[in-house]
XYZ file of C-alpha atoms in Angstrom:
738
model
C -15.452 85.286 -90.125
C -12.076 83.499 -89.274
C -12.446 83.503 -85.520
C -15.738 81.780 -86.153
C -13.856 79.103 -88.717
C -11.224 78.554 -85.806
C -14.100 78.095 -83.339
C -15.884 75.571 -85.721
C -12.595 73.784 -86.169
C -12.019 73.373 -82.586
C -15.395 72.305 -81.732
C -14.765 69.637 -84.612
C -11.657 68.250 -83.100
C -13.362 68.089 -79.815
C -16.369 66.395 -81.123
C -13.333 63.919 -83.080
C -11.741 63.034 -79.729
C -15.243 62.730 -77.675
C -16.432 60.219 -80.231
C -12.697 58.436 -80.096
C -13.523 58.052 -76.311
C -16.953 56.761 -77.000
C -15.308 54.330 -79.521
C -12.860 53.088 -76.807
C -15.077 53.401 -73.983
C -17.531 50.848 -75.467
C -15.660 48.073 -76.422
C -13.495 48.531 -72.663
C -17.069 48.307 -71.149
C -18.261 45.053 -72.609
C -14.602 43.637 -72.281
C -15.019 44.493 -68.556
C -18.703 42.995 -68.601
C -17.264 39.698 -69.896
C -14.193 39.647 -67.616
C -16.597 39.647 -64.426
C -18.956 36.991 -65.725
C -15.900 34.672 -66.544
C -14.516 35.467 -63.126
C -17.790 34.227 -61.131
C -18.467 31.296 -63.692
C -14.860 30.050 -63.781
C -14.774 28.662 -60.556
C -18.014 26.454 -60.959
C -16.023 23.965 -63.284
C -15.187 21.930 -60.503
C -18.412 22.511 -58.534
C -21.105 21.060 -60.972
C -21.429 17.804 -59.072
C -23.199 19.641 -56.603
C -25.946 20.138 -58.529
C -26.108 17.278 -60.883
C -27.506 13.989 -60.627
C -26.430 10.725 -62.926
C -29.619 8.686 -61.265
C -31.695 7.255 -64.138
C -35.145 7.295 -62.351
C -34.494 11.110 -61.542
C -35.038 11.503 -65.416
C -38.020 9.158 -66.132
C -41.537 10.851 -66.439
C -43.247 11.196 -63.336
C -45.854 8.933 -64.553
C -43.624 6.098 -65.452
C -44.133 3.178 -63.499
C -40.576 3.072 -62.205
C -40.535 6.338 -61.074
C -43.905 6.022 -58.615
C -42.373 3.000 -57.312
C -38.996 4.717 -56.419
C -40.937 7.454 -54.839
C -42.063 5.292 -51.496
C -39.314 2.675 -51.514
C -38.155 5.309 -48.715
C -41.066 4.492 -46.819
C -40.799 0.894 -46.745
C -36.925 0.450 -46.478
C -36.651 3.056 -43.831
C -34.190 5.628 -45.801
C -33.454 6.222 -49.474
C -30.554 3.722 -50.031
C -29.079 2.437 -53.281
C -27.801 -1.065 -52.663
C -24.390 -2.360 -53.311
C -23.598 -6.255 -53.722
C -20.462 -7.249 -52.417
C -19.240 -10.469 -53.934
C -16.431 -12.825 -52.641
C -15.083 -15.544 -54.834
C -12.315 -17.998 -53.689
C -10.664 -20.903 -56.147
C -10.992 -23.309 -53.008
C -14.185 -22.336 -51.865
C -15.659 -20.846 -49.018
C -16.043 -22.497 -45.477
C -18.223 -21.609 -42.253
C -14.702 -20.176 -40.819
C -14.259 -18.040 -43.659
C -17.950 -16.868 -43.903
C -17.765 -15.543 -40.571
C -14.214 -13.648 -41.012
C -15.781 -12.190 -44.039
C -18.763 -11.345 -42.183
C -16.451 -9.343 -39.444
C -14.441 -7.888 -42.085
C -17.475 -6.597 -44.520
C -19.198 -5.010 -40.890
C -15.601 -3.318 -40.350
C -15.234 -1.703 -43.923
C -19.130 -0.615 -43.939
C -18.435 1.205 -40.826
C -15.180 2.958 -42.189
C -17.115 3.847 -45.549
C -20.096 5.514 -44.048
C -22.515 2.940 -45.176
C -26.410 3.201 -44.044
C -28.812 0.959 -42.666
C -28.183 -2.904 -41.955
C -25.975 -5.299 -44.199
C -27.752 -8.763 -44.936
C -26.028 -11.853 -43.912
C -23.103 -13.242 -45.956
C -24.861 -15.699 -48.783
C -22.494 -18.664 -49.706
C -23.586 -19.878 -53.064
C -24.502 -23.700 -53.873
C -21.079 -24.678 -55.004
C -19.391 -23.176 -52.040
C -17.055 -21.194 -54.345
C -18.223 -17.488 -53.868
C -20.383 -15.427 -51.324
C -22.475 -12.121 -51.878
C -23.808 -9.510 -49.119
C -26.190 -6.654 -49.731
C -24.790 -3.329 -48.477
C -27.008 -0.147 -48.093
C -25.778 3.172 -49.110
C -27.196 6.065 -48.452
C -27.603 8.140 -51.717
C -27.154 11.385 -50.067
C -23.435 10.447 -49.722
C -20.641 10.547 -52.167
C -21.593 7.368 -53.871
C -18.230 7.125 -55.765
C -16.070 7.497 -52.901
C -18.153 5.228 -50.652
C -18.128 2.253 -53.130
C -14.396 2.973 -53.689
C -13.625 3.134 -49.972
C -15.584 -0.040 -49.503
C -13.768 -2.237 -51.740
C -10.196 -0.641 -50.829
C -10.975 -1.791 -47.126
C -12.399 -5.113 -48.349
C -9.230 -5.934 -50.427
C -6.910 -5.151 -47.873
C -8.624 -7.229 -44.802
C -10.062 -10.404 -46.604
C -7.718 -13.494 -46.400
C -5.337 -14.606 -49.181
C -6.796 -15.887 -51.942
C -10.186 -14.367 -51.484
C -11.380 -11.826 -54.509
C -13.610 -8.934 -53.880
C -16.137 -6.941 -56.133
C -18.487 -4.104 -55.390
C -21.204 -4.366 -58.020
C -25.053 -3.927 -58.056
C -26.521 -0.512 -58.651
C -24.076 1.230 -56.331
C -21.025 -0.351 -58.057
C -22.274 0.890 -61.712
C -23.587 4.293 -60.386
C -19.823 4.804 -59.100
C -18.520 3.532 -62.477
C -20.671 6.145 -64.210
C -19.539 8.938 -61.720
C -15.808 7.779 -62.219
C -16.052 8.137 -65.979
C -17.472 11.813 -65.860
C -14.693 12.880 -63.433
C -13.077 13.882 -66.435
C -15.158 16.221 -67.830
C -14.215 19.498 -65.738
C -10.493 19.187 -66.687
C -9.588 16.697 -69.339
C -12.291 17.090 -71.646
C -12.187 21.041 -71.312
C -8.349 21.028 -72.101
C -8.315 18.315 -75.034
C -11.116 20.488 -76.908
C -9.316 23.885 -76.334
C -6.014 22.230 -77.461
C -7.636 20.897 -80.693
C -9.424 24.038 -81.475
C -5.683 26.195 -80.940
C -4.091 24.033 -83.082
C -6.471 24.092 -85.659
C -6.913 27.946 -85.604
C -2.960 28.139 -85.620
C -2.885 25.960 -88.915
C -5.494 28.183 -90.555
C -4.192 31.696 -89.226
C -0.733 31.213 -88.972
C -0.852 33.614 -86.267
C -0.619 33.017 -82.477
C -2.816 36.411 -81.111
C -5.767 35.637 -82.972
C -6.400 32.248 -82.149
C -6.080 33.179 -78.507
C -8.681 35.879 -79.201
C -11.041 33.282 -80.367
C -10.453 31.191 -77.917
C -10.898 33.672 -75.135
C -14.014 34.547 -76.945
C -15.335 30.917 -76.515
C -13.891 30.160 -73.110
C -15.531 33.681 -71.648
C -19.033 32.068 -73.452
C -18.632 28.841 -71.861
C -18.049 30.373 -68.107
C -20.895 32.734 -67.949
C -23.182 30.054 -69.988
C -22.103 27.536 -66.511
C -22.801 30.106 -64.402
C -26.394 30.897 -65.817
C -26.963 27.115 -65.710
C -25.113 26.268 -62.602
C -27.564 28.762 -60.787
C -30.435 27.911 -62.256
C -29.826 24.058 -61.328
C -29.204 25.023 -57.856
C -32.512 26.367 -57.625
C -33.784 23.471 -58.719
C -35.292 24.985 -62.288
C -32.975 22.565 -64.112
C -31.626 18.938 -64.224
C -28.039 18.744 -64.407
C -25.969 15.240 -65.378
C -22.445 14.392 -66.305
C -23.628 13.844 -69.875
C -25.453 16.929 -70.086
C -22.364 18.841 -69.034
C -19.951 17.223 -71.350
C -22.331 18.425 -74.336
C -23.077 21.690 -73.041
C -19.293 22.491 -72.723
C -18.509 20.929 -76.511
C -21.459 23.030 -78.126
C -20.359 26.027 -76.849
C -16.762 26.040 -77.287
C -17.620 24.513 -80.869
C -20.599 27.076 -81.552
C -18.707 29.860 -80.279
C -15.664 29.312 -82.715
C -17.569 28.631 -85.502
C -19.483 31.652 -85.113
C -16.325 33.947 -84.379
C -14.823 32.679 -87.523
C -17.385 34.163 -89.298
C -16.820 37.711 -87.394
C -13.298 37.438 -88.291
C -13.575 36.247 -91.857
C -15.671 39.485 -92.113
C -13.235 41.731 -90.243
C -10.401 40.784 -92.341
C -12.210 41.385 -95.499
C -13.194 45.024 -94.677
C -9.578 45.583 -93.236
C -8.577 44.990 -97.082
C -10.877 48.538 -98.007
C -10.564 50.630 -94.944
C -7.927 51.859 -92.827
C -10.478 52.504 -89.960
C -10.540 49.576 -87.685
C -13.899 50.862 -86.135
C -15.106 51.270 -89.405
C -14.088 47.652 -90.327
C -15.357 46.140 -87.121
C -19.018 47.562 -87.641
C -19.237 46.159 -91.334
C -18.170 42.843 -90.112
C -20.730 43.350 -87.326
C -23.289 43.920 -90.133
C -22.289 41.664 -92.748
C -21.906 38.760 -90.050
C -25.054 39.397 -87.707
C -27.711 37.877 -89.811
C -25.921 34.347 -90.215
C -24.823 34.418 -86.886
C -28.182 35.030 -85.399
C -29.857 32.747 -87.714
C -27.836 29.685 -87.081
C -28.049 30.471 -83.579
C -31.177 30.700 -83.386
C -31.854 27.526 -86.077
C -29.771 25.407 -83.548
C -31.467 26.992 -80.290
C -34.938 25.994 -81.870
C -33.966 22.553 -82.542
C -32.575 22.032 -78.871
C -35.840 23.576 -77.403
C -37.535 20.777 -79.187
C -36.350 18.320 -76.834
C -38.717 19.979 -74.160
C -41.511 17.767 -75.934
C -39.633 14.700 -74.579
C -40.840 12.446 -71.827
C -37.449 11.649 -70.868
C -36.087 14.805 -68.231
C -32.384 14.086 -69.306
C -33.764 14.915 -72.984
C -35.999 17.834 -71.910
C -33.631 19.272 -69.463
C -30.731 18.996 -72.115
C -32.528 21.533 -74.506
C -33.019 24.800 -72.314
C -29.258 24.088 -70.828
C -27.590 23.596 -74.451
C -29.968 26.533 -75.594
C -28.177 29.006 -72.840
C -24.648 28.037 -74.147
C -25.641 28.747 -77.580
C -27.021 32.032 -76.598
C -24.009 33.124 -75.126
C -21.613 31.816 -78.035
C -23.972 33.949 -80.231
C -23.765 37.101 -77.620
C -19.777 36.131 -77.327
C -19.150 36.530 -80.767
C -21.126 39.664 -81.572
C -20.015 41.749 -78.801
C -16.533 40.254 -77.084
C -14.808 39.373 -80.113
C -15.716 42.668 -82.160
C -14.390 44.467 -78.964
C -11.462 42.536 -78.630
C -10.861 42.756 -82.473
C -10.964 46.593 -82.403
C -8.786 46.860 -79.437
C -5.671 44.711 -81.193
C -6.261 46.016 -84.515
C -4.791 45.012 -87.621
C -1.815 43.391 -85.413
C -4.112 40.756 -84.532
C -3.224 39.118 -87.666
C 0.483 39.327 -87.161
C 2.413 38.167 -88.988
C 0.368 37.849 -92.322
C -1.542 41.459 -91.441
C -4.255 42.456 -93.879
C -3.045 44.942 -96.890
C -5.344 47.741 -98.001
C -6.281 47.272 -101.754
C -5.730 49.452 -104.241
C -8.093 52.733 -104.720
C -11.288 51.911 -106.211
C -11.325 47.778 -105.728
C -13.756 46.021 -103.255
C -13.832 42.369 -103.534
C -13.003 39.512 -101.105
C -10.019 37.690 -101.360
C -10.255 33.910 -102.099
C -7.643 31.319 -102.464
C -6.668 29.501 -105.727
C -8.181 26.224 -104.631
C -11.609 27.693 -103.954
C -11.456 29.595 -107.417
C -10.582 26.051 -109.015
C -13.547 24.409 -106.996
C -16.015 27.129 -108.161
C -15.005 26.829 -112.035
C -15.185 22.715 -111.507
C -18.942 23.130 -110.439
C -19.929 25.638 -112.699
C -18.629 22.767 -115.393
C -20.345 19.704 -114.476
C -23.263 20.808 -111.681
C -25.538 17.930 -112.702
C -23.106 15.195 -112.282
C -21.578 16.293 -109.368
C -24.734 16.624 -107.355
C -26.297 13.282 -108.866
C -22.972 11.390 -107.997
C -22.700 13.035 -104.179
C -26.412 12.043 -103.691
C -25.943 8.502 -104.788
C -22.943 7.933 -102.553
C -24.715 9.582 -99.814
C -27.553 7.530 -100.358
C -25.177 4.326 -100.085
C -23.746 5.201 -97.034
C -26.943 5.748 -95.501
C -28.099 2.139 -96.465
C -25.889 1.172 -93.171
C -28.770 1.971 -91.036
C -30.367 -1.065 -91.364
C -27.233 -1.933 -88.907
C -28.040 0.189 -86.329
C -29.186 -1.379 -82.887
C -30.374 1.301 -81.046
C -32.627 -0.386 -78.740
C -30.621 0.005 -75.620
C -27.779 -1.089 -73.615
C -27.329 -3.258 -70.589
C -26.093 -0.716 -67.807
C -23.041 -3.050 -67.780
C -21.971 -1.494 -70.973
C -22.319 1.771 -70.241
C -18.668 2.357 -69.261
C -16.185 1.300 -71.638
C -12.819 -0.056 -70.154
C -12.319 -1.499 -66.877
C -15.241 -2.052 -64.542
C -15.305 -3.700 -61.385
C -18.705 -3.460 -60.913
C -19.198 -5.559 -64.604
C -16.462 -8.143 -63.238
C -18.397 -8.312 -60.476
C -21.685 -8.885 -62.221
C -20.038 -11.762 -64.047
C -19.018 -13.592 -61.122
C -23.046 -13.421 -59.663
C -24.002 -14.714 -62.719
C -21.650 -17.545 -62.247
C -22.665 -18.798 -58.659
C -25.918 -16.839 -57.828
C -29.276 -15.760 -59.662
C -28.010 -12.976 -62.123
C -30.604 -10.590 -60.578
C -29.151 -10.720 -57.051
C -29.002 -7.482 -55.453
C -30.801 -5.459 -58.020
C -34.472 -6.687 -57.529
C -37.690 -6.023 -59.405
C -39.808 -3.891 -56.731
C -43.756 -4.911 -56.534
C -45.910 -2.499 -54.971
C -49.473 -3.958 -54.597
C -52.310 -3.834 -52.246
C -52.351 -5.973 -49.208
C -55.384 -7.855 -50.081
C -53.772 -8.838 -53.202
C -50.531 -10.049 -51.881
C -51.430 -14.163 -52.221
C -52.530 -13.419 -56.166
C -49.721 -10.914 -56.799
C -46.988 -13.367 -55.249
C -48.033 -16.456 -57.105
C -48.319 -14.505 -60.365
C -44.698 -13.727 -60.107
C -43.499 -16.842 -58.692
C -44.927 -18.271 -61.777
C -42.455 -16.449 -64.103
C -39.430 -18.916 -65.245
C -37.669 -15.552 -64.939
C -38.064 -15.307 -61.454
C -35.578 -17.034 -58.808
C -37.429 -15.890 -55.492
C -39.724 -13.494 -54.053
C -39.724 -11.676 -50.941
C -41.786 -9.226 -48.697
C -40.692 -6.324 -46.996
C -41.621 -6.870 -43.146
C -40.258 -4.743 -40.317
C -40.369 -8.212 -38.055
C -37.939 -10.106 -40.202
C -34.091 -10.227 -39.365
C -33.202 -8.960 -42.888
C -35.759 -6.498 -43.475
C -37.644 -9.053 -46.010
C -38.998 -12.486 -45.843
C -39.184 -14.892 -48.519
C -42.639 -15.792 -50.095
C -43.439 -19.241 -51.271
C -45.995 -20.670 -53.365
C -49.601 -19.673 -52.605
C -48.327 -16.223 -51.535
C -47.261 -17.396 -48.063
C -44.792 -15.532 -46.218
C -41.859 -18.407 -44.565
C -39.676 -17.635 -42.054
C -38.030 -19.808 -39.661
C -39.099 -23.548 -38.585
C -42.581 -24.975 -39.531
C -45.413 -23.816 -37.046
C -43.491 -20.582 -36.627
C -45.818 -17.314 -36.997
C -44.956 -15.639 -40.120
C -43.921 -12.073 -40.081
C -46.223 -9.508 -40.743
C -45.651 -7.435 -43.797
C -44.945 -3.664 -43.646
C -47.895 -1.591 -45.049
C -48.017 1.887 -46.087
C -51.415 3.438 -47.480
C -52.764 -0.231 -47.558
C -49.910 -1.543 -50.271
C -46.720 -3.934 -49.486
C -43.864 -3.955 -51.323
C -42.482 -7.391 -52.787
C -38.827 -7.749 -54.049
C -38.400 -10.140 -56.879
C -34.917 -11.449 -57.471
C -34.752 -12.305 -61.494
C -32.672 -15.519 -62.704
C -31.053 -13.182 -65.568
C -28.894 -10.250 -64.791
C -31.033 -7.053 -64.193
C -29.489 -4.848 -67.495
C -30.064 -8.122 -69.758
C -32.548 -8.392 -72.733
C -33.837 -11.438 -70.595
C -34.479 -9.638 -67.580
C -36.372 -6.403 -69.270
C -38.743 -9.510 -70.876
C -39.357 -10.734 -67.256
C -40.574 -7.410 -66.315
C -42.687 -6.486 -69.124
C -44.378 -9.854 -68.843
C -44.474 -9.220 -64.855
C -46.372 -5.838 -65.548
C -48.776 -7.479 -67.825
C -50.046 -10.407 -65.245
C -50.084 -8.218 -62.308
C -51.942 -5.391 -64.415
C -55.331 -6.648 -63.309
C -54.108 -6.143 -59.760
C -53.254 -2.530 -60.192
C -49.602 -3.415 -59.065
C -46.620 -1.258 -59.834
C -43.546 -2.419 -60.768
C -40.193 -0.318 -60.414
C -36.322 -1.490 -59.750
C -33.195 -1.324 -61.672
C -34.844 -3.483 -64.580
C -38.052 -1.732 -64.919
C -36.353 1.896 -65.040
C -34.095 0.495 -67.864
C -37.629 -0.495 -69.840
C -39.153 2.823 -69.030
C -36.500 4.881 -70.513
C -35.971 3.041 -73.635
C -39.823 3.288 -73.952
C -39.553 7.193 -73.425
C -36.899 7.171 -75.750
C -38.141 5.858 -78.404
C -41.058 7.607 -78.222
C -39.194 11.078 -77.998
C -36.967 9.925 -80.866
C -40.545 9.399 -83.105
C -42.182 12.907 -81.712
C -39.309 15.092 -81.831
C -37.538 14.587 -85.291
C -40.260 15.684 -87.409
C -41.174 18.771 -85.357
C -37.420 19.831 -85.722
C -37.367 19.326 -89.251
C -40.768 21.469 -89.583
C -39.229 24.124 -87.068
C -36.110 24.497 -89.172
C -37.724 24.478 -92.503
C -40.119 27.373 -91.244
C -36.891 29.032 -90.017
C -34.945 28.903 -93.446
C -37.855 30.025 -95.520
C -38.049 33.230 -93.254
C -34.312 34.076 -93.767
C -33.827 33.208 -97.503
C -37.114 34.346 -98.626
C -37.572 31.077 -100.338
C -39.422 28.141 -100.353
C -37.821 25.976 -102.631
C -34.165 26.425 -101.213
C -34.949 25.744 -97.696
C -36.645 22.507 -98.685
C -33.836 21.573 -100.534
C -31.162 22.226 -98.126
C -33.274 20.569 -95.351
C -33.251 17.202 -97.383
C -29.682 17.611 -98.447
C -29.022 17.860 -94.671
C -31.288 15.242 -93.709
C -29.506 12.907 -96.536
C -25.907 13.676 -94.854
C -27.309 12.788 -91.161
C -28.745 9.548 -92.896
C -24.999 8.868 -94.416
C -23.241 9.642 -91.088
C -25.567 7.543 -89.295
C -25.128 4.711 -91.411
C -21.463 4.851 -91.459
C -21.412 4.789 -87.960
C -23.510 1.731 -87.775
C -21.206 0.077 -89.666
C -17.953 1.232 -87.862
C -19.778 0.451 -84.468
C -20.451 -3.116 -85.346
C -17.868 -4.374 -87.403
C -14.836 -2.355 -85.896
C -15.668 -1.489 -82.322
C -17.840 -4.181 -81.697
C -20.263 -2.031 -79.754
C -23.301 -3.851 -77.935
C -25.935 -1.802 -79.164
C -26.786 2.197 -78.559
C -28.959 3.730 -76.750
C -32.556 4.948 -78.403
C -31.319 8.655 -77.546
C -28.491 8.349 -79.519
C -30.001 8.778 -83.097
C -32.113 11.780 -81.733
C -29.384 13.613 -79.837
C -27.165 12.801 -83.186
C -29.960 14.165 -85.605
C -30.367 17.259 -83.295
C -26.521 18.291 -83.168
C -26.079 16.893 -86.832
C -29.041 18.789 -88.440
C -29.086 21.722 -86.325
C -25.465 22.390 -86.526
C -24.927 21.329 -90.135
C -27.725 23.519 -91.313
C -25.392 26.173 -89.704
C -23.180 25.646 -92.869
C -25.767 25.955 -95.138
C -26.787 29.055 -93.657
C -23.322 30.828 -94.094
C -23.256 29.561 -97.737
C -26.731 30.496 -98.801
C -26.861 33.990 -97.243
C -23.837 34.864 -98.830
C -24.970 33.410 -101.857
C -28.215 35.322 -101.674
C -26.194 38.529 -101.224
C -24.142 37.676 -103.962
C -26.796 36.886 -105.806
C -28.361 40.063 -105.849
C -25.263 42.013 -107.249
C -24.532 39.463 -109.849
C -27.193 36.756 -110.345
C -27.732 33.701 -108.950
C -25.204 31.379 -111.065
C -22.248 33.833 -110.378
C -23.552 34.470 -107.084
C -23.252 30.666 -105.999
C -19.777 30.358 -107.217
C -18.715 33.835 -105.389
C -20.517 32.480 -102.112
C -18.814 29.258 -102.532
C -15.582 30.968 -103.169
C -16.054 33.480 -100.451
C -17.159 31.518 -97.616
C -15.165 28.067 -98.549
C -12.113 29.025 -96.236
C -14.055 29.570 -92.947
C -16.950 27.197 -93.494
C -14.119 24.714 -93.743
C -12.206 25.805 -90.654
C -15.428 26.068 -88.908
C -16.269 22.485 -89.810
C -12.906 21.325 -88.657
C -13.504 23.010 -85.507
C -16.634 21.619 -84.351
C -15.597 18.092 -85.643
C -12.773 18.286 -83.506
C -14.399 19.633 -80.372
C -16.988 17.154 -80.819
C -14.328 14.377 -81.037
C -12.842 15.489 -77.670
C -16.118 13.961 -76.020
C -14.643 10.244 -76.974
C -12.201 10.691 -74.257
C -15.210 10.329 -71.468
C -15.055 6.535 -71.361
C -18.904 6.076 -71.472
C -20.488 4.490 -74.575
C -23.265 6.945 -75.242
C -20.990 10.103 -75.562
C -18.303 8.332 -77.000
C -20.545 7.112 -80.060
C -22.694 10.962 -80.255
C -18.939 12.221 -81.013
C -18.005 9.660 -83.685
C -21.386 10.398 -85.486
C -21.243 13.942 -85.109
C -17.547 14.284 -85.991
C -18.056 11.965 -88.620
C -21.251 13.885 -89.654
C -19.855 17.795 -89.744
C -17.038 16.642 -91.941
C -19.312 14.884 -94.595
C -21.604 17.814 -94.670
C -18.205 20.573 -94.682
C -16.423 18.711 -97.339
C -19.011 16.961 -99.751
C -22.533 18.670 -99.120
C -20.921 22.057 -98.392
C -18.789 22.052 -100.708
C -20.158 19.937 -103.758
C -23.744 18.674 -103.304
C -25.506 22.395 -101.872
C -23.616 24.516 -104.815
C -23.790 21.897 -107.740
C -27.833 21.520 -106.795
C -28.005 25.133 -106.481
C -25.954 26.198 -109.538
C -27.915 23.864 -111.440
C -31.320 24.909 -110.774
C -30.279 28.242 -110.987
C -32.385 31.902 -110.257
C -35.382 29.303 -109.772
C -33.673 28.227 -106.204
C -35.055 31.547 -104.925
C -38.846 30.844 -105.813
C -40.996 32.249 -105.352
C -39.158 35.420 -104.248
C -38.727 38.282 -106.756
C -34.840 36.979 -107.006
C -36.231 33.986 -108.685
C -37.545 36.418 -111.373
C -34.484 38.813 -111.668
C -31.904 38.542 -114.434
C -28.235 38.831 -113.635
C -26.958 42.722 -113.597
C -24.028 43.512 -115.659
C -20.530 43.478 -113.767
C -19.844 47.179 -112.725
C -16.567 48.748 -113.100
C -15.203 48.052 -109.825
C -16.419 44.583 -109.577
C -14.702 41.113 -110.688
C -15.948 37.852 -111.889
C -15.886 35.093 -109.322
C -13.256 33.601 -111.678
C -11.042 36.529 -111.435
C -10.845 36.837 -107.569
C -7.682 36.558 -106.299
């Protein structure tokens, strides 16, 4: 028998060694796979502009009037161009000699900047103090560089005392490009630094924050690789706005999921010496809340596919891809790294093994006291917090989310905005950004008369290849006028039986007055089957689509998330209450933000998409913390009863959820360094809302409400009918957790 025993022992040792090799090999392969993905995705950070576009028209619905007009402009104008308006201003006035010199300088500068097409003649204002010219720029060029080079060359060559501005659609688009320029480097750097500082403060460890940030950064690299490849293939649309949100979402979400995993891992290390067992138990304990939280966010984001605006609908799958990789990295890469480093990852605060027979999570004194506070006055707490949130939500009455002028999209210094102000002082405000009217040739006269009759229209011209400037003015009765009386009128350019009119508006193209003029113009031209496009029409169509999206998508998201929570918590009442508290928190965040935007920052308003995006992020991400809390409460309720489970769940998850909230708020706050009004507003609303949800809703309102209701919170599941089980000999009550 002895030889057999020795043989059996040897076989066990070989099996044990084989098992150790497998345990080592699997984490190594996981880390290697993520390293390969990150090495492929990392270099793409500087190349996102190759597959992205900031052209508003590209994101409109295909059946929008502005989209249909934009699709045929190249047929009439000869090439796909975007106009730049060059404005000259001289306090002493511009005489004929200076006009000639400006024309020469403009043509020289345009050649240097790679401008395509014919430059219009220099037009001096009636007061003689300013002049302007229209420069067509090929949209295939690097617009930011072309506009910058044009302005730089002109400023260096014009006569002394003459100020130069490059404005118009090309100027404002160049401003947007410049505003988004910091996304690849500055935004990512600030977000990572903010998260690193918070993690250092939370864990008081140097290695663990690096491990967590590596998990988030690898997730972002692989997500970017996937999104970039799909955008390159034409499957997805990318913009600077979408890119910035993707970066922030992935970093914030991956870090949040990692914090939950790390918390479970540290909890397990108190009860076992085996790091493999600890990692396995941590995965089993955190997989459900991570998958449920990520799945909820993905479901909310994919509801954006219902949007009419492609800028909204394309954000859904792009951000969903990012969240998917955030979950995957937290459930695979992070456990592999934690297994590799073992207990020393927490150095110098390495978790100690608890005494034999004692199994319970460690809870700080502060969270134990908060749990005790909630248990003493639950009804007072949830009533007071509800009232506070409801009062804050009244600020919604001050929210102005009907759209903002294009000139206000970029914060800070703007050459295009300054130039537009000069245009408004000396020329019709809509110069350089005409309304394009596509109408049948037989209706040319009627359409021209109807447009000229509008008080908001300064002049109308028809595109004609025979006229020197490419378009000929139209007078009353729809007569094409060019040259002295008796001169034959040029023949309009006709494409598929239609002609193109250009209407110069008296008001700035991005103003409310101009939008009203375009709306009235469409009403008058509808009987003629005419289509109206251009910068102003694009803004009108965008705002209308945004309002439709907001009113359609928000209710759908609420229903989808409610169904997910019901499936997760096996309850009807708890999910309904969680949704109501989250919506109340969102209303409070938006209300306070409206007051701050109007009273402190004096913003001109907000895009209609701001409430929609804020809702998606705050409700989907805010419900994450309720999922983290309530899944643990439900787990503890099975062992200790609902009220005891609420207190234990609050204390156990308090630290990790608070840390996660701080991380997410900090990452979204980083968006504010990009000087784009939309992103700055989203940054404030979401950051404030996350903090409100973390420190008020999840900490006081939800626990107090759940404690007050008791086991009925789980109705109609069996847990709502079960009595609290007795405390076992190896367990402790919530007030005894140390």
